[in-house]
Tab-separated table of C-alpha atoms and ligand atoms in Angstrom:
chain	number	residue	atom	x	y	z
A	1	MET	CA	98.261	90.844	55.386
A	2	ALA	CA	98.659	88.901	58.614
A	3	ALA	CA	101.988	89.610	60.198
A	4	THR	CA	103.680	88.513	63.496
A	5	GLN	CA	105.239	90.072	66.371
A	6	ALA	CA	107.318	88.865	69.075
A	7	ALA	CA	106.130	90.745	72.086
A	8	GLU	CA	109.085	89.494	73.767
A	9	THR	CA	111.658	91.455	71.813
A	10	VAL	CA	109.857	94.705	72.532
A	11	ASP	CA	109.187	94.286	76.165
A	12	SER	CA	112.304	96.154	77.181
A	13	ALA	CA	111.420	95.739	81.145
A	14	GLY	CA	112.865	92.445	80.742
A	15	SER	CA	109.498	90.763	81.837
A	16	ALA	CA	108.121	87.651	80.116
A	17	GLY	CA	106.198	89.035	77.030
A	18	VAL	CA	102.601	89.996	77.359
A	19	VAL	CA	102.456	88.404	80.681
A	20	GLY	CA	104.490	91.104	82.260
A	21	LEU	CA	101.661	93.558	81.770
A	22	PHE	CA	99.409	91.299	83.874
A	23	PRO	CA	99.213	91.855	87.856
A	24	PRO	CA	102.376	90.372	89.685
A	25	GLY	CA	102.015	86.584	90.694
A	26	THR	CA	100.109	86.048	87.107
A	27	ALA	CA	101.330	82.571	86.075
A	28	LEU	CA	101.019	80.057	83.100
A	29	ASP	CA	99.460	76.566	83.782
A	30	ALA	CA	100.979	73.536	81.945
A	31	ALA	CA	98.919	74.294	78.987
A	32	GLY	CA	100.214	77.656	78.946
A	33	ALA	CA	96.973	79.473	79.645
A	34	LEU	CA	97.011	82.333	82.251
A	35	VAL	CA	96.189	81.826	85.914
A	36	LEU	CA	95.272	85.145	87.513
A	37	GLY	CA	95.896	85.298	91.468
A	38	GLY	CA	96.246	81.418	91.400
A	39	VAL	CA	92.803	80.908	89.351
A	40	PRO	CA	92.861	79.638	85.613
A	41	VAL	CA	91.196	81.937	83.468
A	42	ALA	CA	88.812	79.322	82.059
A	43	GLU	CA	87.627	78.639	85.641
A	44	LEU	CA	86.881	82.353	86.111
A	45	ALA	CA	85.014	82.611	82.492
A	46	GLU	CA	82.989	79.639	83.399
A	47	THR	CA	81.984	80.637	86.779
A	48	TYR	CA	81.329	84.292	85.954
A	49	GLY	CA	80.922	84.575	82.270
A	50	THR	CA	82.405	86.993	80.023
A	51	PRO	CA	82.982	89.927	79.905
A	52	ALA	CA	84.345	90.056	83.557
A	53	LEU	CA	86.719	92.506	85.498
A	54	ILE	CA	89.420	90.209	87.269
A	55	VAL	CA	90.972	91.945	90.116
A	56	ASP	CA	94.396	90.621	91.706
A	57	GLU	CA	93.296	91.609	95.302
A	58	ALA	CA	97.178	91.277	96.614
A	59	SER	CA	98.585	93.522	93.731
A	60	ILE	CA	96.088	96.587	94.893
A	61	ARG	CA	97.037	96.026	98.544
A	62	ALA	CA	100.762	95.672	97.630
A	63	ARG	CA	100.447	99.213	95.787
A	64	ALA	CA	98.778	100.819	98.668
A	65	ARG	CA	101.696	99.739	101.009
A	66	ARG	CA	104.182	100.704	98.799
A	67	TYR	CA	102.509	104.267	98.317
A	68	ALA	CA	101.743	104.500	102.387
A	69	ASP	CA	105.076	103.321	103.462
A	70	GLY	CA	106.965	104.635	100.742
A	71	LEU	CA	105.578	108.294	101.660
A	72	ALA	CA	105.833	107.767	105.435
A	73	ALA	CA	109.469	106.772	105.139
A	74	ARG	CA	110.307	110.145	103.063
A	75	TRP	CA	108.074	112.216	104.910
A	76	PRO	CA	106.628	110.872	108.308
A	77	ASN	CA	103.949	113.569	108.647
A	78	SER	CA	101.892	112.231	105.769
A	79	ARG	CA	99.003	110.439	104.300
A	80	ALA	CA	98.395	108.489	101.278
A	81	THR	CA	94.926	109.038	99.791
A	82	PHE	CA	93.044	106.728	97.344
A	83	ALA	CA	91.698	108.621	94.572
A	84	SER	CA	88.463	106.633	94.186
A	85	LYS	CA	87.128	107.804	90.953
A	86	ALA	CA	89.520	105.435	89.653
A	87	PHE	CA	87.529	102.405	91.097
A	88	PRO	CA	84.497	103.632	92.775
A	89	CYS	CA	83.229	100.148	94.034
A	90	THR	CA	82.637	99.461	97.687
A	91	ALA	CA	84.788	96.469	98.000
A	92	VAL	CA	87.712	98.523	96.839
A	93	TYR	CA	87.042	101.334	99.179
A	94	ARG	CA	87.043	98.705	102.188
A	95	LEU	CA	90.293	97.206	101.046
A	96	LEU	CA	91.991	100.647	100.527
A	97	ALA	CA	90.633	101.948	103.718
A	98	GLU	CA	91.690	98.426	105.675
A	99	GLU	CA	95.051	99.090	104.287
A	100	GLY	CA	94.926	102.587	106.296
A	101	LEU	CA	94.605	105.063	103.225
A	102	GLY	CA	92.659	108.207	103.462
A	103	ILE	CA	89.909	108.324	100.667
A	104	ASP	CA	89.616	111.045	97.785
A	105	VAL	CA	86.065	111.182	96.916
A	106	ALA	CA	84.523	113.547	94.072
A	107	GLY	CA	81.085	114.676	95.107
A	108	GLY	CA	78.195	113.162	96.977
A	109	GLY	CA	77.941	109.640	95.172
A	110	GLU	CA	81.681	108.794	96.233
A	111	LEU	CA	81.524	110.210	99.425
A	112	THR	CA	78.299	108.005	100.179
A	113	LEU	CA	79.999	104.861	98.716
A	114	ALA	CA	83.320	105.336	100.761
A	115	LEU	CA	81.053	105.863	104.120
A	116	ALA	CA	78.935	102.671	103.222
A	117	ALA	CA	82.378	100.883	102.744
A	118	GLY	CA	83.232	102.064	106.388
A	119	ALA	CA	85.732	104.755	105.601
A	120	ASP	CA	86.651	107.051	108.343
A	121	PRO	CA	84.744	110.516	107.590
A	122	ALA	CA	87.962	112.241	109.127
A	123	GLY	CA	90.139	110.890	106.275
A	124	LEU	CA	88.026	111.990	103.277
A	125	VAL	CA	89.223	114.463	101.134
A	126	VAL	CA	86.140	115.965	99.319
A	127	HIS	CA	86.790	117.394	95.501
A	128	GLY	CA	84.625	118.588	92.614
A	129	ASN	CA	84.889	121.622	90.572
A	130	ALA	CA	81.144	121.869	90.732
A	131	LYS	CA	79.999	120.898	94.268
A	132	THR	CA	76.386	121.467	94.875
A	133	GLU	CA	75.115	122.859	98.232
A	134	GLU	CA	73.334	119.598	98.878
A	135	GLU	CA	76.775	117.795	98.356
A	136	LEU	CA	78.784	120.147	100.477
A	137	ARG	CA	76.061	120.026	103.240
A	138	LEU	CA	76.455	116.068	103.231
A	139	ALA	CA	80.179	116.520	103.337
A	140	VAL	CA	80.044	118.905	106.542
A	141	GLU	CA	77.206	116.872	108.151
A	142	THR	CA	79.353	113.435	107.815
A	143	GLY	CA	82.301	114.889	109.183
A	144	ALA	CA	84.254	114.849	106.149
A	145	GLY	CA	87.766	115.809	107.377
A	146	THR	CA	88.675	118.072	104.317
A	147	ILE	CA	86.977	119.908	101.636
A	148	VAL	CA	88.718	121.052	98.691
A	149	VAL	CA	87.772	124.664	97.732
A	150	ASP	CA	87.769	124.729	93.948
A	151	ASN	CA	86.132	128.161	93.529
A	152	PHE	CA	84.865	131.323	95.185
A	153	ASP	CA	81.126	129.907	95.051
A	154	ASP	CA	82.536	126.878	97.114
A	155	ILE	CA	83.573	129.255	99.980
A	156	ASP	CA	79.926	131.093	99.722
A	157	LYS	CA	78.081	127.889	99.959
A	158	LEU	CA	80.387	126.767	102.846
A	159	GLU	CA	79.989	130.024	104.966
A	160	LYS	CA	76.045	129.557	104.472
A	161	ILE	CA	75.963	125.706	105.297
A	162	LEU	CA	78.171	126.222	108.546
A	163	GLY	CA	76.192	129.313	109.571
A	164	VAL	CA	73.272	127.041	109.962
A	165	THR	CA	75.138	123.767	111.246
A	166	GLY	CA	77.710	125.668	113.304
A	167	GLY	CA	81.321	124.041	114.139
A	168	GLU	CA	84.189	124.786	111.833
A	169	GLN	CA	85.286	122.799	108.644
A	170	GLY	CA	88.818	122.076	107.315
A	171	VAL	CA	89.638	123.281	103.737
A	172	LEU	CA	92.259	123.474	101.090
A	173	VAL	CA	92.589	125.694	98.176
A	174	ARG	CA	93.040	123.933	94.929
A	175	VAL	CA	95.711	125.503	93.023
A	176	THR	CA	96.189	125.522	89.137
A	177	PRO	CA	99.725	126.132	88.558
A	178	ASP	CA	99.747	126.665	84.966
A	179	ILE	CA	101.624	123.432	84.315
A	180	ARG	CA	100.920	121.077	81.032
A	181	PRO	CA	102.028	117.517	81.717
A	182	ASP	CA	102.680	115.559	78.494
A	183	THR	CA	99.456	113.806	78.675
A	184	HIS	CA	96.025	113.318	76.669
A	185	GLU	CA	94.443	116.978	76.753
A	186	ALA	CA	91.206	115.129	78.376
A	187	ILE	CA	93.052	114.339	81.410
A	188	SER	CA	95.462	117.259	81.770
A	189	THR	CA	94.226	119.621	84.647
A	190	GLY	CA	96.893	121.833	85.745
A	191	GLN	CA	97.103	124.430	82.969
A	192	ASN	CA	95.608	127.918	82.490
A	193	GLY	CA	92.291	127.135	80.877
A	194	SER	CA	91.549	123.992	82.864
A	195	LYS	CA	88.152	123.922	84.470
A	196	PHE	CA	89.739	122.764	87.671
A	197	GLY	CA	91.042	125.068	90.620
A	198	LEU	CA	92.142	128.672	90.656
A	199	LEU	CA	95.108	130.283	89.121
A	200	LEU	CA	97.929	131.547	91.551
A	201	PRO	CA	96.524	135.255	91.847
A	202	GLN	CA	92.743	133.779	92.650
A	203	ALA	CA	94.364	131.403	94.764
A	204	ARG	CA	96.046	133.876	96.811
A	205	GLU	CA	92.733	135.798	96.940
A	206	ALA	CA	90.900	132.786	98.278
A	207	ILE	CA	93.651	132.189	100.641
A	208	ALA	CA	93.192	135.687	102.073
A	209	ARG	CA	89.592	135.306	102.239
A	210	LEU	CA	89.790	132.098	104.023
A	211	ARG	CA	92.135	133.432	106.680
A	212	GLY	CA	89.582	135.842	107.807
A	213	SER	CA	86.984	133.283	108.102
A	214	ASP	CA	85.509	132.298	111.323
A	215	ARG	CA	84.056	128.979	110.087
A	216	LEU	CA	86.274	127.518	107.560
A	217	ARG	CA	89.907	126.690	108.675
A	218	LEU	CA	92.148	127.130	106.071
A	219	ASP	CA	94.404	123.959	106.525
A	220	GLY	CA	96.489	124.326	103.119
A	221	VAL	CA	96.924	124.068	99.401
A	222	HIS	CA	96.121	121.391	96.818
A	223	VAL	CA	97.399	120.656	93.283
A	224	HIS	CA	96.762	117.841	90.762
A	225	VAL	CA	98.025	118.705	87.274
A	226	GLY	CA	96.666	115.310	85.260
A	227	SER	CA	96.398	111.830	84.881
A	228	GLN	CA	98.640	109.121	83.197
A	229	ILE	CA	101.809	111.413	83.527
A	230	LEU	CA	105.007	109.361	82.460
A	231	ASP	CA	107.825	111.744	83.697
A	232	LEU	CA	108.597	113.169	86.888
A	233	GLU	CA	109.026	116.849	86.176
A	234	PRO	CA	105.562	118.309	86.195
A	235	PHE	CA	105.218	116.730	89.810
A	236	ALA	CA	107.957	118.711	90.784
A	237	GLN	CA	107.067	121.910	89.234
A	238	ALA	CA	103.680	121.508	91.008
A	239	VAL	CA	105.542	121.365	94.363
A	240	GLU	CA	107.677	124.224	93.565
A	241	ALA	CA	104.372	126.310	92.413
A	242	VAL	CA	102.505	125.837	95.645
A	243	ALA	CA	105.430	126.571	97.638
A	244	GLU	CA	105.319	130.047	96.090
A	245	LEU	CA	101.909	130.583	98.245
A	246	GLY	CA	103.306	130.518	101.745
A	247	GLU	CA	103.247	128.393	104.624
A	248	PHE	CA	100.623	126.111	105.378
A	249	ALA	CA	99.787	123.096	107.797
A	250	VAL	CA	98.971	120.780	104.778
A	251	TYR	CA	99.817	120.171	101.228
A	252	ASP	CA	97.964	117.696	99.108
A	253	LEU	CA	99.882	117.022	96.164
A	254	GLY	CA	97.254	115.117	94.223
A	255	GLY	CA	97.517	112.012	91.835
A	256	GLY	CA	98.452	111.239	88.277
A	257	LEU	CA	101.404	108.960	87.982
A	258	GLY	CA	100.969	107.098	84.931
A	259	SER	CA	100.887	103.040	84.407
A	260	ARG	CA	102.213	100.767	82.360
A	261	TYR	CA	99.570	99.733	79.744
A	262	THR	CA	101.805	98.856	76.789
A	263	TYR	CA	105.332	97.812	75.975
A	264	THR	CA	106.437	101.356	75.193
A	265	ASP	CA	105.230	102.867	78.233
A	266	HIS	CA	107.731	103.225	80.937
A	267	PRO	CA	106.398	105.093	83.872
A	268	PRO	CA	108.387	106.021	86.499
A	269	THR	CA	108.325	103.633	89.976
A	270	VAL	CA	106.168	104.773	93.073
A	271	GLU	CA	109.377	105.073	94.827
A	272	ALA	CA	110.908	107.663	91.987
A	273	TYR	CA	107.597	109.485	92.337
A	274	LEU	CA	107.852	109.848	95.844
A	275	ASP	CA	111.676	110.948	95.556
A	276	ALA	CA	110.622	113.486	93.239
A	277	VAL	CA	107.829	115.183	95.238
A	278	THR	CA	109.646	114.883	98.701
A	279	ASP	CA	112.824	116.188	97.381
A	280	VAL	CA	111.325	119.403	96.463
A	281	ALA	CA	109.321	119.486	99.744
A	282	LYS	CA	112.173	119.057	101.881
A	283	ARG	CA	113.855	122.086	100.159
A	284	LEU	CA	110.809	124.190	99.688
A	285	LEU	CA	108.098	123.347	102.237
A	286	PRO	CA	108.041	123.907	106.039
A	287	ALA	CA	109.510	120.705	107.930
A	288	ASP	CA	106.475	120.196	110.051
A	289	ALA	CA	103.948	120.459	107.181
A	290	ARG	CA	101.638	117.351	106.697
A	291	ILE	CA	101.723	115.988	103.082
A	292	LEU	CA	99.125	114.339	101.303
A	293	ILE	CA	99.135	112.357	98.257
A	294	GLU	CA	96.076	111.062	96.001
A	295	PRO	CA	97.082	108.212	93.541
A	296	GLY	CA	94.073	106.527	91.804
A	297	ARG	CA	95.218	105.091	88.235
A	298	SER	CA	98.755	104.073	89.443
A	299	MET	CA	96.970	102.657	92.551
A	300	VAL	CA	94.617	99.939	90.777
A	301	ALA	CA	95.197	99.769	86.957
A	302	GLU	CA	97.898	97.020	87.166
A	303	SER	CA	95.511	94.762	89.323
A	304	GLY	CA	92.452	94.656	86.553
A	305	VAL	CA	92.389	92.317	83.767
A	306	SER	CA	89.301	92.373	81.584
A	307	LEU	CA	88.305	88.552	80.059
A	308	TYR	CA	86.122	88.563	76.802
A	309	ARG	CA	85.007	85.900	74.541
A	310	VAL	CA	85.616	86.120	70.995
A	311	VAL	CA	82.232	86.320	69.117
A	312	SER	CA	83.455	86.783	65.537
A	313	VAL	CA	86.844	87.090	63.378
A	314	LYS	CA	86.486	88.727	60.298
A	315	ARG	CA	89.196	89.023	57.657
A	316	GLY	CA	89.267	91.406	54.907
A	317	GLY	CA	90.688	94.400	53.209
A	318	GLY	CA	94.037	93.685	55.042
A	319	HIS	CA	92.622	93.693	58.310
A	320	THR	CA	91.763	91.173	60.772
A	321	PHE	CA	88.779	92.027	63.103
A	322	VAL	CA	88.553	90.329	66.228
A	323	ALA	CA	84.935	91.025	67.911
A	324	VAL	CA	84.440	90.476	71.324
A	325	ASP	CA	81.625	90.372	73.758
A	326	GLY	CA	82.479	93.753	75.471
A	327	GLY	CA	83.853	97.106	74.571
A	328	MET	CA	83.179	100.768	75.251
A	329	GLY	CA	80.301	99.624	77.532
A	330	ASP	CA	82.972	98.211	80.042
A	331	ASN	CA	86.074	100.423	78.863
A	332	LEU	CA	85.694	103.679	77.710
A	333	GLU	CA	89.164	104.954	78.027
A	334	VAL	CA	90.122	104.277	74.539
A	335	SER	CA	87.037	106.421	73.517
A	336	LEU	CA	87.764	109.191	75.777
A	337	TYR	CA	91.446	109.660	75.501
A	338	GLN	CA	92.603	107.020	73.117
A	339	GLN	CA	94.312	104.969	75.934
A	340	ARG	CA	96.340	102.109	74.339
A	341	PHE	CA	95.776	98.411	75.471
A	342	GLU	CA	97.807	95.309	74.797
A	343	ALA	CA	95.600	92.109	74.681
A	344	ALA	CA	96.240	88.015	74.443
A	345	VAL	CA	94.221	84.983	73.802
A	346	ALA	CA	94.096	84.079	77.400
A	347	THR	CA	94.761	80.382	76.829
A	348	ARG	CA	97.723	80.983	74.697
A	349	PRO	CA	99.304	84.308	75.636
A	350	THR	CA	102.337	84.207	73.557
A	351	GLY	CA	102.995	87.814	72.981
A	352	GLY	CA	103.019	87.083	69.063
A	353	GLY	CA	100.694	86.183	66.237
A	354	GLU	CA	98.279	87.769	63.820
A	355	LEU	CA	97.874	91.803	64.013
A	356	CYS	CA	94.663	92.110	64.742
A	357	ARG	CA	92.258	94.826	65.512
A	358	LEU	CA	90.548	94.077	68.653
A	359	VAL	CA	87.217	95.489	68.461
A	360	GLY	CA	83.786	95.634	70.907
A	361	ARG	CA	80.374	94.757	70.306
A	362	HIS	CA	78.947	98.558	70.456
A	363	CYS	CA	77.504	100.443	67.510
A	364	GLU	CA	80.348	102.650	66.968
A	365	SER	CA	83.418	102.446	64.899
A	366	GLY	CA	85.271	103.864	67.808
A	367	ASP	CA	84.342	101.038	69.802
A	368	THR	CA	87.852	99.354	69.536
A	369	LEU	CA	89.828	97.752	72.465
A	370	SER	CA	93.278	97.762	70.512
A	371	ALA	CA	93.683	99.026	67.314
A	372	SER	CA	96.647	96.626	66.457
A	373	VAL	CA	97.525	93.893	68.726
A	374	PRO	CA	99.412	90.680	68.211
A	375	LEU	CA	96.866	87.750	68.700
A	376	GLU	CA	97.972	83.970	68.554
A	377	ASP	CA	95.589	82.095	66.186
A	378	PRO	CA	92.387	83.950	67.453
A	379	ARG	CA	89.188	81.977	66.986
A	380	VAL	CA	85.402	82.067	67.858
A	381	GLY	CA	84.889	81.145	71.413
A	382	ASP	CA	88.478	82.280	72.629
A	383	LEU	CA	89.098	84.079	75.755
A	384	ILE	CA	90.673	87.291	75.313
A	385	ALA	CA	92.420	88.948	78.457
A	386	VAL	CA	93.345	92.380	78.375
A	387	PRO	CA	95.402	93.544	81.222
A	388	VAL	CA	95.908	96.937	83.270
A	389	THR	CA	92.243	97.703	83.020
A	390	GLY	CA	91.624	98.233	86.750
A	391	ALA	CA	91.442	102.067	86.721
A	392	TYR	CA	88.765	104.208	85.228
A	393	THR	CA	87.057	101.067	83.610
A	394	TYR	CA	84.363	99.975	86.165
A	395	ALA	CA	84.131	103.752	86.806
A	396	LEU	CA	83.007	104.579	83.478
A	397	SER	CA	81.163	101.576	82.377
A	398	ASN	CA	77.568	102.069	80.942
A	399	ASN	CA	74.775	100.588	79.292
A	400	TYR	CA	75.275	101.604	75.901
A	401	ASN	CA	73.464	99.228	73.190
A	402	GLY	CA	71.905	97.778	76.583
A	403	ALA	CA	75.128	96.264	77.714
A	404	ARG	CA	74.970	94.660	81.207
A	405	ARG	CA	77.626	95.852	83.073
A	406	PRO	CA	80.264	93.193	83.912
A	407	PRO	CA	80.844	91.682	87.324
A	408	VAL	CA	83.971	92.270	89.509
A	409	VAL	CA	85.650	89.405	90.824
A	410	PHE	CA	88.731	89.392	93.412
A	411	VAL	CA	91.089	86.626	92.985
A	412	ARG	CA	93.441	85.911	95.724
A	413	ASP	CA	95.664	82.776	96.395
A	414	GLY	CA	93.710	80.732	94.412
A	415	GLU	CA	90.391	81.747	95.720
A	416	HIS	CA	87.976	83.788	93.801
A	417	ARG	CA	84.854	85.654	94.787
A	418	ALA	CA	82.381	88.203	92.972
A	419	VAL	CA	82.447	91.785	94.817
A	420	VAL	CA	80.088	93.161	91.892
A	421	ARG	CA	77.762	90.975	90.098
A	422	ARG	CA	76.779	91.047	86.459
A	423	GLU	CA	73.685	93.315	85.882
A	424	THR	CA	70.677	91.506	84.291
A	425	TYR	CA	68.327	92.735	81.642
A	426	ALA	CA	65.676	93.725	84.517
A	427	ASP	CA	68.421	96.010	86.081
A	428	LEU	CA	68.190	97.932	82.729
A	429	MET	CA	64.757	98.859	83.465
A	430	ARG	CA	65.191	99.284	87.307
A	431	ARG	CA	64.698	102.990	87.146
A	432	ASP	CA	62.065	103.330	84.662
A	433	LEU	CA	58.584	104.360	85.929
A	434	PRO	CA	55.327	103.056	84.585
B	1	LIG	C1	91.484	115.815	92.237
B	1	LIG	C2	92.338	114.449	91.629
B	1	LIG	N1	93.336	113.970	92.523
B	1	LIG	C3	93.649	112.665	92.262
B	1	LIG	C4	93.474	112.218	90.974
B	1	LIG	C5	94.031	110.826	90.566
B	1	LIG	O1	94.559	111.157	89.290
B	1	LIG	P1	95.217	109.593	88.864
B	1	LIG	O2	94.441	108.632	88.866
B	1	LIG	O3	95.926	110.067	87.664
B	1	LIG	O4	96.308	109.156	89.653
B	1	LIG	C6	92.345	112.928	90.255
B	1	LIG	C7	92.177	112.353	88.744
B	1	LIG	O5	91.769	113.070	88.028
B	1	LIG	C8	91.774	114.164	90.656
B	1	LIG	O6	91.103	114.787	89.776
């Protein structure tokens, strides 16, 4: 049965219905259609086709400044670092490097992208639970400021590499504090049983070993307990846990702050998060220590909007399936950890309408963008906008069913420019050998 739901009534943040989930600065034109970064959605769809990932540049820059300035105001000896796995595209690296952020990279690929985008190697923090010797050598040779030791094998490999290259390498020890935040299991990393980091007794052992190293300079410790965390307690607990390990020059407190994907998500603000971690730091960490943070999702999620075209509307058995020209090829978050998304018909984003199942074009029943979302009179050819898709969508996009990965389009002050083009069918064969 068709149902009507007025999104306005459930948007307790007080923002204007579904539009409140779109990047700050999103407006409606005279006909009631979405205008992103000053550009009408119809113009974007016509210029770049669909699906397309539209990114509001001002929104990323504003988030970066909120994090960097907010952290500096609370703890001057600090640096905000972008966890680039959330959006590893050179235009985004460039933008955040321009804003003065350090860059967290997971492995040789992201390291290469960051350097290609002009990031300062000294500000790189290199992560990974399975860093190969080749990747570690690349990090050492390019002058990456910090390598995060996840396991004893990292120490062995780095000792060996530095035995050849000479010089000294700054490292942090990744600590697993046995904290289980309230988030999906697939993105929880701080608990006993996580594949990441070292539990406190093993971390103490690694610290002792690194203190005796001639080539590895132990700068401090790192902790990251998970992603899409919507309460502050786990962040405070993580700082308490690393404080137990003693006094260091550097404490990297990771990322993890959640984003507001749906009306029912109420993540803490950036400022509340910064207060939570620095309040504990002021009590327990040395006053002259350097603090790093590594937000990824909460830096870029709200800047992104995925635009799709409706290909089919099918009713039956009490369901309305609205099928679009994208899906799990460009947004794997639903399949991987059941992330919930809202959506709207981009030319009439009323927040109300018929409850629909918004599905993709891929050959899996799990290829759903939103299991139940109100859409206003959806018709074939309509544009659908899914907000809060700036994080972990481009990063996880794939060619399933021969899908061509969508373009990334930056919008700002009424201007638009593609920073990544759509893949072509020829691109699908680019790596094939005769
Ligand atoms: C080591 C590390 N730091 C930071 C992040 C960023 O987390 P988020 O995107 O939730 O802020 C991650 C994400 O998995 C991570 O593994």
